[in-house]
PDB file of N, CA, C and O in Angstrom:
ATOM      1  N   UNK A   1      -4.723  26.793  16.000  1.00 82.00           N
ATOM      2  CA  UNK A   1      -4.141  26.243  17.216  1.00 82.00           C
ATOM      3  C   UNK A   1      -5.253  26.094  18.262  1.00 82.00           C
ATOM      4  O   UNK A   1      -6.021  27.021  18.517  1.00 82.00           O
ATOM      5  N   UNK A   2      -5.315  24.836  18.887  1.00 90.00           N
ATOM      6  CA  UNK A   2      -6.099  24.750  19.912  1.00 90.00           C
ATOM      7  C   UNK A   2      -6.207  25.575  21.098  1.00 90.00           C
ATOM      8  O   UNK A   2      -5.120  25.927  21.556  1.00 90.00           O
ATOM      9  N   UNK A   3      -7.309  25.999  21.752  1.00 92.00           N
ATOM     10  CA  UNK A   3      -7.435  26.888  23.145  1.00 92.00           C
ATOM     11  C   UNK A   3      -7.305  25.780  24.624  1.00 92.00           C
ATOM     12  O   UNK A   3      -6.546  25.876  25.588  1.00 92.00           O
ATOM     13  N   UNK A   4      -8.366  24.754  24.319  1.00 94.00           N
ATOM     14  CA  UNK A   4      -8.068  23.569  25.237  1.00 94.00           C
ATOM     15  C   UNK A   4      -7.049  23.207  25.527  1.00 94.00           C
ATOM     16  O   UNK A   4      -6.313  23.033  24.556  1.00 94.00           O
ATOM     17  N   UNK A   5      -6.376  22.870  27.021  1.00 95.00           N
ATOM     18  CA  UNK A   5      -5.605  22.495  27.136  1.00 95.00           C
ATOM     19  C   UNK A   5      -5.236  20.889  26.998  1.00 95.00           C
ATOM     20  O   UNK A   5      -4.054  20.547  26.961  1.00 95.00           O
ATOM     21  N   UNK A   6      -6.321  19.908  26.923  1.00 96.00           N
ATOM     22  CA  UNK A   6      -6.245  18.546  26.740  1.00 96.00           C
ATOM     23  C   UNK A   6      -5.845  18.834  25.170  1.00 96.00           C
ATOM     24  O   UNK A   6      -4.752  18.427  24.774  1.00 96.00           O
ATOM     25  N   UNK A   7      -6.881  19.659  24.116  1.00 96.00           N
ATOM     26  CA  UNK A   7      -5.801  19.452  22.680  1.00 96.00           C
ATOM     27  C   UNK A   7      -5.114  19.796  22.374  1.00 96.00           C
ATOM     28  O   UNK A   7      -4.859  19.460  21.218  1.00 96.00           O
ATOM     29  N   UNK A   8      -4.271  20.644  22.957  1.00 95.00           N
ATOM     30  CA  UNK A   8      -2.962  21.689  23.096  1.00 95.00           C
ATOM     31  C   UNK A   8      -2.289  20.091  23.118  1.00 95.00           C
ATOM     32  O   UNK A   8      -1.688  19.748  22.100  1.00 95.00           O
ATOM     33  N   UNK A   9      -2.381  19.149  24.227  1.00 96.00           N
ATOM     34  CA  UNK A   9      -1.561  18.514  24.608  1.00 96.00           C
ATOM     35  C   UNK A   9      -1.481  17.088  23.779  1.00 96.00           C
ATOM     36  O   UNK A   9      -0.571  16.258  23.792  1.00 96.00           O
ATOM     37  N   UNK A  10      -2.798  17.072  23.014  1.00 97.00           N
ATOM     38  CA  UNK A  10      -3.320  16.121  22.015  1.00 97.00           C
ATOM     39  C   UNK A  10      -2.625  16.571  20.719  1.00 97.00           C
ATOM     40  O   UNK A  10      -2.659  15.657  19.896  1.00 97.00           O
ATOM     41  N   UNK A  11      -2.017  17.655  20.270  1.00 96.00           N
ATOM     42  CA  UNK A  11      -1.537  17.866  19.257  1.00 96.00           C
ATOM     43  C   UNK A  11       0.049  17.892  19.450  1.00 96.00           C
ATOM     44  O   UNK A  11       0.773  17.925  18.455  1.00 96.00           O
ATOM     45  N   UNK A  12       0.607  17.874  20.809  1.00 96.00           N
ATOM     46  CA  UNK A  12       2.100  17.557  20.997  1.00 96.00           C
ATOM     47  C   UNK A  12       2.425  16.275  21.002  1.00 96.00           C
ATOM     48  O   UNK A  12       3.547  15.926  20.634  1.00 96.00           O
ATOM     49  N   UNK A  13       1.356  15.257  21.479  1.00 97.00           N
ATOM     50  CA  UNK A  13       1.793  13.629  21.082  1.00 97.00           C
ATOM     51  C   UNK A  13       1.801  13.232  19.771  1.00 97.00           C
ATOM     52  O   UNK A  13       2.641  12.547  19.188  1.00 97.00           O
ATOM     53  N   UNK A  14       0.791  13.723  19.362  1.00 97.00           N
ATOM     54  CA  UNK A  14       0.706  13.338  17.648  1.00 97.00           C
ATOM     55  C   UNK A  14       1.926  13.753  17.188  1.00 97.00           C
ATOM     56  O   UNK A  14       2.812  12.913  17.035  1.00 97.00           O
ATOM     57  N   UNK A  15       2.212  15.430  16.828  1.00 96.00           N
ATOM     58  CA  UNK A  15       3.449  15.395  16.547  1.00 96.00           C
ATOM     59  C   UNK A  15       4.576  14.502  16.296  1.00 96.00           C
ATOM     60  O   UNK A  15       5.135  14.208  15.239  1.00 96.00           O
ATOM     61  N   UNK A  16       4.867  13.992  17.968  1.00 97.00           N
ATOM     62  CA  UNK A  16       5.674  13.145  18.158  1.00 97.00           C
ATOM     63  C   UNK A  16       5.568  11.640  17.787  1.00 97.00           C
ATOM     64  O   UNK A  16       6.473  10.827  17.597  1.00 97.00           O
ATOM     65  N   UNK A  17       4.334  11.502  17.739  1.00 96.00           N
ATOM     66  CA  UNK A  17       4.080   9.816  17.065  1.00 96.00           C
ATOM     67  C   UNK A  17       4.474   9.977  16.030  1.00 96.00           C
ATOM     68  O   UNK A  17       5.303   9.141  15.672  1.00 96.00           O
ATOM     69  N   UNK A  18       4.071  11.225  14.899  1.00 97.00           N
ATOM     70  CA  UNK A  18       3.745  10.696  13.692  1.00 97.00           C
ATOM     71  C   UNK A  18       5.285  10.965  13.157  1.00 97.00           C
ATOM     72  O   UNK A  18       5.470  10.612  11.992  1.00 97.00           O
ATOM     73  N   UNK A  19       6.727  11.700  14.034  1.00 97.00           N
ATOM     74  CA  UNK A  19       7.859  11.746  13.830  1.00 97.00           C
ATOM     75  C   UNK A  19       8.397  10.126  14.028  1.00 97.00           C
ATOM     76  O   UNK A  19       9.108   9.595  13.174  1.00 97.00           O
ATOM     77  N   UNK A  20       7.944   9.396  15.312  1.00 96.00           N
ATOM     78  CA  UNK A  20       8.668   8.647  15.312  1.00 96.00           C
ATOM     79  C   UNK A  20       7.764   7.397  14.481  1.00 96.00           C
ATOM     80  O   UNK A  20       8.320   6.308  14.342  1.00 96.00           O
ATOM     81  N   UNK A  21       6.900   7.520  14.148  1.00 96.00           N
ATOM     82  CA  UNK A  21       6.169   6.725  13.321  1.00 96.00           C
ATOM     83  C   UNK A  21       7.125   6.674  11.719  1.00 96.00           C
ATOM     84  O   UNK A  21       7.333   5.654  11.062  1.00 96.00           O
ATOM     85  N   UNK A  22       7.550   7.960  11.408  1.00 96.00           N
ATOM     86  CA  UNK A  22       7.525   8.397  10.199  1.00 96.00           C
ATOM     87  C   UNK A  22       9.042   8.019  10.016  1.00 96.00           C
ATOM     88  O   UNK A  22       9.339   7.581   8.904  1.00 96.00           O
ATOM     89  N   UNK A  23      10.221   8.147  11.118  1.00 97.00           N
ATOM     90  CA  UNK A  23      11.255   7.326  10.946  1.00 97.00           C
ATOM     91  C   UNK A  23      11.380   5.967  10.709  1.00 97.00           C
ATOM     92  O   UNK A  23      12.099   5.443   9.857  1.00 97.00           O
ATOM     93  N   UNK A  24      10.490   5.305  11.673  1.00 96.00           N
ATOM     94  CA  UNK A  24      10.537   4.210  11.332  1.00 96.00           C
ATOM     95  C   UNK A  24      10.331   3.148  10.489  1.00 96.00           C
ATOM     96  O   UNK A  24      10.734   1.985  10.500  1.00 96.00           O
ATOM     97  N   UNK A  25       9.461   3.926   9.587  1.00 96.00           N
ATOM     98  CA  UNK A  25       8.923   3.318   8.291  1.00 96.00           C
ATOM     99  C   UNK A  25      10.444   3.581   7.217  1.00 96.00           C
ATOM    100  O   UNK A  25      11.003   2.766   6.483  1.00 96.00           O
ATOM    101  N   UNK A  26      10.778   5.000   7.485  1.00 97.00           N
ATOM    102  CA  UNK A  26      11.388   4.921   6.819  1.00 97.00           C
ATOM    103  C   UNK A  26      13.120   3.914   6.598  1.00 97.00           C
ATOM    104  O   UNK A  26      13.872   3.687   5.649  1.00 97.00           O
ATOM    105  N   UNK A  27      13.088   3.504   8.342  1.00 97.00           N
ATOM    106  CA  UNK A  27      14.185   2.486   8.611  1.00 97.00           C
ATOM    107  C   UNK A  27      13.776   0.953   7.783  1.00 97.00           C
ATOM    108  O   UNK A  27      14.557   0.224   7.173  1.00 97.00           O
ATOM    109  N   UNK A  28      12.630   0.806   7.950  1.00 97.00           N
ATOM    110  CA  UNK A  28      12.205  -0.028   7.410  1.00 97.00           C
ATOM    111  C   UNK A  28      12.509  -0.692   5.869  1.00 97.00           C
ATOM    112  O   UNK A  28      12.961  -1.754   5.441  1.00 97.00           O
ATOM    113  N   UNK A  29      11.931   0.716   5.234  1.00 97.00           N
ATOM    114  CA  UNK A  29      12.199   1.068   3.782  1.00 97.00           C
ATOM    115  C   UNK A  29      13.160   0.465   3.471  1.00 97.00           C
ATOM    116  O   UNK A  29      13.225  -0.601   2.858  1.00 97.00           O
ATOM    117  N   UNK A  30      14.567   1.578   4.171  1.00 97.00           N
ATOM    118  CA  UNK A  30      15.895   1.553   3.769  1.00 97.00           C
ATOM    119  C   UNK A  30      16.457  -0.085   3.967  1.00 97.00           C
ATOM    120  O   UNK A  30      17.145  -0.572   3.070  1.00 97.00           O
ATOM    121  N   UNK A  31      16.125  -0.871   5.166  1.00 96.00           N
ATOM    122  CA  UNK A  31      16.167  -2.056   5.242  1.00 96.00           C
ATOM    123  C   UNK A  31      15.893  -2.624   3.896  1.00 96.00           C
ATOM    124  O   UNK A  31      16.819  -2.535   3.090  1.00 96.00           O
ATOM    125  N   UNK A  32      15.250  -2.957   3.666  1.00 96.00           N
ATOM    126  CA  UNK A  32      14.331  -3.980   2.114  1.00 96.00           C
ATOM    127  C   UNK A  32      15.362  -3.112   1.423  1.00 96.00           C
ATOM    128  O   UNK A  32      16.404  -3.747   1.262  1.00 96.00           O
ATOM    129  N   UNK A  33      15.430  -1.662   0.881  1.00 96.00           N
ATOM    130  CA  UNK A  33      16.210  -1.696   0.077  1.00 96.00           C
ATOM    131  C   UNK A  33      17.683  -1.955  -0.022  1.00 96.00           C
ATOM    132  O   UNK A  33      18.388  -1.957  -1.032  1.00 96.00           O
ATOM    133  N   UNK A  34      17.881  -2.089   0.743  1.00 96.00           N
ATOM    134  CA  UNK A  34      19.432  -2.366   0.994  1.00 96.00           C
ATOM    135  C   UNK A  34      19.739  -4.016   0.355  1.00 96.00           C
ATOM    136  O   UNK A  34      20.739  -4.363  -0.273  1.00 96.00           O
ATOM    137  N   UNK A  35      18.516  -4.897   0.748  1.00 96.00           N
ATOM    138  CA  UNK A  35      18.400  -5.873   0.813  1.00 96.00           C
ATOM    139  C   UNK A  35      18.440  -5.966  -0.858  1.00 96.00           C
ATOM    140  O   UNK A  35      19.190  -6.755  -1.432  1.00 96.00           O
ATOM    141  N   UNK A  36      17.617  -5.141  -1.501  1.00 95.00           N
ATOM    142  CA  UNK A  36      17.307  -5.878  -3.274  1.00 95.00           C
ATOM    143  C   UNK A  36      18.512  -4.747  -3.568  1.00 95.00           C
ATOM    144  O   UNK A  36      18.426  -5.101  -4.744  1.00 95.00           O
ATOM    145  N   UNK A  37      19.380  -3.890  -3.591  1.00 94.00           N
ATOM    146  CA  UNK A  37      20.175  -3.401  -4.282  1.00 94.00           C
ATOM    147  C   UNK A  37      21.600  -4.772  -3.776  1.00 94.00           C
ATOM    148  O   UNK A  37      22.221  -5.318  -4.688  1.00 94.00           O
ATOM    149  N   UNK A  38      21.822  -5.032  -2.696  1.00 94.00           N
ATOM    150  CA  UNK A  38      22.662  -5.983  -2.473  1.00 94.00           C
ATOM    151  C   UNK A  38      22.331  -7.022  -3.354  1.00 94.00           C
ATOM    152  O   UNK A  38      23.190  -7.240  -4.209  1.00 94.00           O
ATOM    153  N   UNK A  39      21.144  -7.852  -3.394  1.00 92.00           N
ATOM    154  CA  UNK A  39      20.987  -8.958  -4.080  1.00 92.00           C
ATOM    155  C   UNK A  39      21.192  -8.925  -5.072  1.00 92.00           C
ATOM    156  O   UNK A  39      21.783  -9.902  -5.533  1.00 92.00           O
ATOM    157  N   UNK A  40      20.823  -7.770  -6.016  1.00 92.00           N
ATOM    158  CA  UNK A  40      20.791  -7.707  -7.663  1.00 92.00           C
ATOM    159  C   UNK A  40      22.402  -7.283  -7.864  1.00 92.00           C
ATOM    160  O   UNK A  40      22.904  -7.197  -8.985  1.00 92.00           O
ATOM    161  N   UNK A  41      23.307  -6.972  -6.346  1.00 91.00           N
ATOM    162  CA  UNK A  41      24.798  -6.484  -7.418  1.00 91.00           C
ATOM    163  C   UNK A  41      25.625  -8.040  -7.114  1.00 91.00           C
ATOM    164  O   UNK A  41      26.738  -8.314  -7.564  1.00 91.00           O
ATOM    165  N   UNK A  42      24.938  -8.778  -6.408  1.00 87.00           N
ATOM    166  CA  UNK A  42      25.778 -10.075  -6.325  1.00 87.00           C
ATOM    167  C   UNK A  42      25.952 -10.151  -5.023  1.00 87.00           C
ATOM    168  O   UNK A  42      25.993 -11.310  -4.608  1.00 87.00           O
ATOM    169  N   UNK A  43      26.116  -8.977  -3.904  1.00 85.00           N
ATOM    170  CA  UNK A  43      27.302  -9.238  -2.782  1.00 85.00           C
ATOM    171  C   UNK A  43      27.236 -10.377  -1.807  1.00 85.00           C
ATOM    172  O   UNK A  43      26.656 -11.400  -2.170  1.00 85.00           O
ATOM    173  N   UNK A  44      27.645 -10.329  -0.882  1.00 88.00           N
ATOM    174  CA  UNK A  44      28.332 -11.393   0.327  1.00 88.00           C
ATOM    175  C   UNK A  44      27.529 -11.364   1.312  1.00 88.00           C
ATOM    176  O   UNK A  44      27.124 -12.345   1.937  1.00 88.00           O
ATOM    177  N   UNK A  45      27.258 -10.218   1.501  1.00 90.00           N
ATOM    178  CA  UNK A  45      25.858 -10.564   2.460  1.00 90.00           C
ATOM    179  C   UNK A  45      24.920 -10.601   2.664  1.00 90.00           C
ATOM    180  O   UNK A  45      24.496 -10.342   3.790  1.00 90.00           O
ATOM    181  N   UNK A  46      24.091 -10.973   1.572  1.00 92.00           N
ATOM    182  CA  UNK A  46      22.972 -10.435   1.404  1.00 92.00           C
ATOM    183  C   UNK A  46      21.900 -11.139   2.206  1.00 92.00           C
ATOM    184  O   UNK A  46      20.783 -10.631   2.307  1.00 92.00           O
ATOM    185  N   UNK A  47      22.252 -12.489   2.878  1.00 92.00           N
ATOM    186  CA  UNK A  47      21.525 -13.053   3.943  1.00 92.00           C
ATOM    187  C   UNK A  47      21.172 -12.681   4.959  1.00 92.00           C
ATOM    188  O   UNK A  47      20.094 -12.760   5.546  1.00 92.00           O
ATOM    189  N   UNK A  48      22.852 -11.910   5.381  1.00 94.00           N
ATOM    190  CA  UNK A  48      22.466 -10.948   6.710  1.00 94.00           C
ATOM    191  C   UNK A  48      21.380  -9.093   6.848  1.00 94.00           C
ATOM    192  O   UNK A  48      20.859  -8.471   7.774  1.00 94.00           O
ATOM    193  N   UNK A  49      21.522  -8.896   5.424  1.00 95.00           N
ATOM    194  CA  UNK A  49      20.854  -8.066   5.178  1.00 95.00           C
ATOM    195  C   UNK A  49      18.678  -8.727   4.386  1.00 95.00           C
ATOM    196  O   UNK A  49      17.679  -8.011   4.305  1.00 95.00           O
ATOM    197  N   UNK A  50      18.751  -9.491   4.196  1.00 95.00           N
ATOM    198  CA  UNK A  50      17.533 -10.331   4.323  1.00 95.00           C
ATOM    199  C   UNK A  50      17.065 -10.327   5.635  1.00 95.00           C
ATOM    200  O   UNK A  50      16.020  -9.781   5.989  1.00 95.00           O
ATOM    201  N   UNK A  51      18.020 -11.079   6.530  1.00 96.00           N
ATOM    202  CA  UNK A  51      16.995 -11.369   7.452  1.00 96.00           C
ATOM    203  C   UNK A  51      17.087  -9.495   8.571  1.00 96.00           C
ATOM    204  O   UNK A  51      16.235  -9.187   9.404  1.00 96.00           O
ATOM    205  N   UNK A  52      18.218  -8.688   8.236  1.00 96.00           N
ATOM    206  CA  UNK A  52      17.146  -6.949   8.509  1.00 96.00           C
ATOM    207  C   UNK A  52      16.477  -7.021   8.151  1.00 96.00           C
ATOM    208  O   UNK A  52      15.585  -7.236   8.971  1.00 96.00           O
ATOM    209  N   UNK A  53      16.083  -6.976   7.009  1.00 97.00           N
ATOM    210  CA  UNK A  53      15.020  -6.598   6.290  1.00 97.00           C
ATOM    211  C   UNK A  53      13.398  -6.845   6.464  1.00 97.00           C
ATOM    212  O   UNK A  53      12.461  -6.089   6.209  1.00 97.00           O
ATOM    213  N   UNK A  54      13.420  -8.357   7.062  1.00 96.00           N
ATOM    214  CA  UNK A  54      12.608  -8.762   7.380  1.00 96.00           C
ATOM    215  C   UNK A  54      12.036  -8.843   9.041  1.00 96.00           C
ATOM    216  O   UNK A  54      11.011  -9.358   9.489  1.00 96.00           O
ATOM    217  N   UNK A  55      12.935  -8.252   9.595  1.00 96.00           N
ATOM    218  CA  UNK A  55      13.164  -8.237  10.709  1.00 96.00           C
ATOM    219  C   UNK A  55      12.593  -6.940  11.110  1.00 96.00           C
ATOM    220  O   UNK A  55      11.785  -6.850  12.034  1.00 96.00           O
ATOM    221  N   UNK A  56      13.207  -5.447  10.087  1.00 96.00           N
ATOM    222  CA  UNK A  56      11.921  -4.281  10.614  1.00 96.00           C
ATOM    223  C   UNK A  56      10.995  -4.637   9.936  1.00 96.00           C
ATOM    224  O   UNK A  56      10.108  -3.855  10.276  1.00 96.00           O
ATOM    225  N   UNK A  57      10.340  -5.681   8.754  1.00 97.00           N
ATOM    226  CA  UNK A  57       9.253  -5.758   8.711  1.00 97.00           C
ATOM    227  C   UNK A  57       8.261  -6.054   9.404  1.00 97.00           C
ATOM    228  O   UNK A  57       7.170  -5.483   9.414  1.00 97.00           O
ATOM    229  N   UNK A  58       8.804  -7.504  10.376  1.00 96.00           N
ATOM    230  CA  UNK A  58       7.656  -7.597  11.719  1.00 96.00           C
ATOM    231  C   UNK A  58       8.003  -6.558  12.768  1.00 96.00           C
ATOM    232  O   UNK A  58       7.197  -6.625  13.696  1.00 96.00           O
ATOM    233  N   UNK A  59       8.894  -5.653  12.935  1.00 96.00           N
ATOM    234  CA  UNK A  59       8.493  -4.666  13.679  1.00 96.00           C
ATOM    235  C   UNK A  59       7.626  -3.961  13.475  1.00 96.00           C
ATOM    236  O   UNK A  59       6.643  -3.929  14.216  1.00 96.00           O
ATOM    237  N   UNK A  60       7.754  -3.206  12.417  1.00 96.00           N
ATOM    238  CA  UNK A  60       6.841  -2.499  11.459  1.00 96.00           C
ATOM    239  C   UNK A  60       5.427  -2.589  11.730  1.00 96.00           C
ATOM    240  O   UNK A  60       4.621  -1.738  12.105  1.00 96.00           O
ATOM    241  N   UNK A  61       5.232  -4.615  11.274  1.00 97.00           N
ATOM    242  CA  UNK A  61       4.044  -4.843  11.685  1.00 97.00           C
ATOM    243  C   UNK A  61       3.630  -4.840  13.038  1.00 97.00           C
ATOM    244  O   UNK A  61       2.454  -4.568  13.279  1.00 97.00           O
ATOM    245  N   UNK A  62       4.776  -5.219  14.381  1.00 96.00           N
ATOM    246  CA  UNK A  62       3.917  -5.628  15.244  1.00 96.00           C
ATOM    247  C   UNK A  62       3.370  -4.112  15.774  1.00 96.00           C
ATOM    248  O   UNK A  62       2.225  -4.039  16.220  1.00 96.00           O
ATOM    249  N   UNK A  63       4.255  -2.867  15.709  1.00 94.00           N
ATOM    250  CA  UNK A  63       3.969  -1.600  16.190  1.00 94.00           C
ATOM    251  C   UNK A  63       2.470  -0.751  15.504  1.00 94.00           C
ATOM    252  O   UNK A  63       1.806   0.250  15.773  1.00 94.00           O
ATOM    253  N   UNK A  64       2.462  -1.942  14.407  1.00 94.00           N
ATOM    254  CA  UNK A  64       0.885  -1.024  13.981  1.00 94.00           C
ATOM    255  C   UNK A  64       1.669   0.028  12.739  1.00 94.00           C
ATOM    256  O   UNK A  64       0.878   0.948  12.526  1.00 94.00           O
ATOM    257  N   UNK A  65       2.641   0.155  12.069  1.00 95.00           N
ATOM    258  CA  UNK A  65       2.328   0.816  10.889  1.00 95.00           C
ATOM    259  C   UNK A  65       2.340   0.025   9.982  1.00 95.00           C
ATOM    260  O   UNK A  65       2.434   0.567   8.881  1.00 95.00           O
ATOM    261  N   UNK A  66       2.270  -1.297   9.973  1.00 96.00           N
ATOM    262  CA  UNK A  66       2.049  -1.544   8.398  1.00 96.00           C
ATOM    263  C   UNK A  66       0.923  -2.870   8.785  1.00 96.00           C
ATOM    264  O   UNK A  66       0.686  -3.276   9.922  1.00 96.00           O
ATOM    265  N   UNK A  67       0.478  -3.261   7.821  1.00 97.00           N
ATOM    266  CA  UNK A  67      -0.853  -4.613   8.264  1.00 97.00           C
ATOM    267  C   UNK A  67       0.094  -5.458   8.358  1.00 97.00           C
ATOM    268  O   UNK A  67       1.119  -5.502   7.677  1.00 97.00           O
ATOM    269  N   UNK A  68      -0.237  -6.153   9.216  1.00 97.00           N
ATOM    270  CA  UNK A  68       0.430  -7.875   9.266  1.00 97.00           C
ATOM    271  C   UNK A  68       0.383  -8.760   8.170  1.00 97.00           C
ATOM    272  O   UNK A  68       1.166  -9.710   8.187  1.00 97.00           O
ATOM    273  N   UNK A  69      -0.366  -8.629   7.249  1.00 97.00           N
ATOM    274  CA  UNK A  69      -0.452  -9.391   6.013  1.00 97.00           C
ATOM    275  C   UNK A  69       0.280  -8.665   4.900  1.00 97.00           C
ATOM    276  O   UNK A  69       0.620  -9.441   4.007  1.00 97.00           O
ATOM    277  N   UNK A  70       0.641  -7.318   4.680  1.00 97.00           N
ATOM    278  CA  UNK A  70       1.394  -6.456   3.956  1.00 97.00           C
ATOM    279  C   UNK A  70       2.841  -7.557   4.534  1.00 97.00           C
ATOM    280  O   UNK A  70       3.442  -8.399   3.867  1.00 97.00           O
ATOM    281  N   UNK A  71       3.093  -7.099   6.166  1.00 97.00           N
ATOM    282  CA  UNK A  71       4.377  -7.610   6.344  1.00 97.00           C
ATOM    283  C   UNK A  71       4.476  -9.353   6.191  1.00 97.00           C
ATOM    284  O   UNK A  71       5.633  -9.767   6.121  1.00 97.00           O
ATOM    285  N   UNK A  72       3.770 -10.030   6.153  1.00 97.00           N
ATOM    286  CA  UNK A  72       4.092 -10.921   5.470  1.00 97.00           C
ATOM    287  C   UNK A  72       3.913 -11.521   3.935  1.00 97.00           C
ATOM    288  O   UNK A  72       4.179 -12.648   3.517  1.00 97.00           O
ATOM    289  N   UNK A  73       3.465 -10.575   3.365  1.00 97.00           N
ATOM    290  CA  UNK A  73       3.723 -10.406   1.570  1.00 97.00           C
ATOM    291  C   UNK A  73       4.777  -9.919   1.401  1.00 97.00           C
ATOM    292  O   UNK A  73       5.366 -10.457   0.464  1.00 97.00           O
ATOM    293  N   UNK A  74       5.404  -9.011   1.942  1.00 96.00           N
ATOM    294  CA  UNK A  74       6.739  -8.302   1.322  1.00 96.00           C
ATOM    295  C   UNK A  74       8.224  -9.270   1.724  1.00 96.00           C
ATOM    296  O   UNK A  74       9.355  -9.256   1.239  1.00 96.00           O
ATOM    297  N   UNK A  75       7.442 -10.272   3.102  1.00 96.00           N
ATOM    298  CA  UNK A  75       8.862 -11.364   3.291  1.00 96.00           C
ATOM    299  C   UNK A  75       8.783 -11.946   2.168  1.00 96.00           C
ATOM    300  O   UNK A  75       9.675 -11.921   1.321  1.00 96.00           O
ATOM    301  N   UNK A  76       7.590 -12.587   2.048  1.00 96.00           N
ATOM    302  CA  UNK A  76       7.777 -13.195   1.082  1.00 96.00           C
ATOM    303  C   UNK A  76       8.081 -13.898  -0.577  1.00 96.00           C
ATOM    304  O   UNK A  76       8.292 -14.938  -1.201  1.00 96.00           O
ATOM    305  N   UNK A  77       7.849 -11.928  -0.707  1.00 95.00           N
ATOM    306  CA  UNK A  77       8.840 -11.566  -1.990  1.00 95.00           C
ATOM    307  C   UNK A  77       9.865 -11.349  -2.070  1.00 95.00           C
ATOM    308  O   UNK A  77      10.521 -11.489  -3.103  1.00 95.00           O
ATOM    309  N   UNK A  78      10.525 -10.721  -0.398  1.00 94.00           N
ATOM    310  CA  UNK A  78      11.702 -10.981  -0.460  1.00 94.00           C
ATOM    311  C   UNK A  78      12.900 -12.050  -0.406  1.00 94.00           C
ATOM    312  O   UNK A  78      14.075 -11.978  -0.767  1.00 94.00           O
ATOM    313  N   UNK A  79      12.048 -13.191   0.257  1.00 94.00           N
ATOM    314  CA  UNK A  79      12.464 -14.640   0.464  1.00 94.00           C
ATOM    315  C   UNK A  79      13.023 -15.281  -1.671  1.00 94.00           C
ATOM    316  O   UNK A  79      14.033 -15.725  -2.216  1.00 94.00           O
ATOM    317  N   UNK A  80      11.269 -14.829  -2.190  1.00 94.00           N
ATOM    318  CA  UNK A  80      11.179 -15.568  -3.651  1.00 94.00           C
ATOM    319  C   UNK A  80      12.557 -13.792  -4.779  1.00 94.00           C
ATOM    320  O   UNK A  80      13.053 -13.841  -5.904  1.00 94.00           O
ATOM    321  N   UNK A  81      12.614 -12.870  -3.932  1.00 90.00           N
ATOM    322  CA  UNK A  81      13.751 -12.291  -4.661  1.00 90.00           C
ATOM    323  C   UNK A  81      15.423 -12.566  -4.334  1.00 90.00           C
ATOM    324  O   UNK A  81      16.414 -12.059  -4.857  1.00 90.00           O
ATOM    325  N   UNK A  82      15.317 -13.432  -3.410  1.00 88.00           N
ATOM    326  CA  UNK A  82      16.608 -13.782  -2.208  1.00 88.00           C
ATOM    327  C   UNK A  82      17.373 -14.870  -3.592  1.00 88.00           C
ATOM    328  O   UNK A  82      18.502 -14.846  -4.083  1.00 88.00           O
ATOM    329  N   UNK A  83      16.134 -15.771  -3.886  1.00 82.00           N
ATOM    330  CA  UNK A  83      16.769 -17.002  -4.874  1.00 82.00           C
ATOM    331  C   UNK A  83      17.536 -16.822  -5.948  1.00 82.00           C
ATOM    332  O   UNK A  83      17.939 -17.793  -6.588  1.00 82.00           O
TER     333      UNK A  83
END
């Protein structure tokens, strides 16, 4: 544990980034998957769950956890798994 008080206080943001960092990826996740378990059982909405999907992906990207070119490879498999 740090003695400094600047890294005392440097190790309570991190914490907290890497919690809310670490949800959000995982919202992300669950998005896309929602998206290919819908598509592959047939259902009704799977458009509206596409465009979630793709939707925390440019969040994803614009917040800095995933590369911008990751998030636009994974639309675009999800676009060519949509068909």
């Amino acid at each position: 544990m740090p003695q400094i008080k600047s890294a005392i206080k440097r190790v309570k943001t991190q914490s907290v980034r890497r919690e809310r960092n670490s949800a959000q990826l995982s919202q992300m996740r669950t998005a896309v998957k929602n998206f290919k378990l819908a598509a592959e059982a047939g259902a009704d909405n799977t458009s509206d769950l596409q465009v979630a999907a793709m939707r925390a992906l440019d969040k994803a990207a614009s917040k800095g956890l995933i590369h911008k070119n990751k998030a636009a490879r994974d639309k675009s498999r999800l676009a060519k798994f949509a068909k």
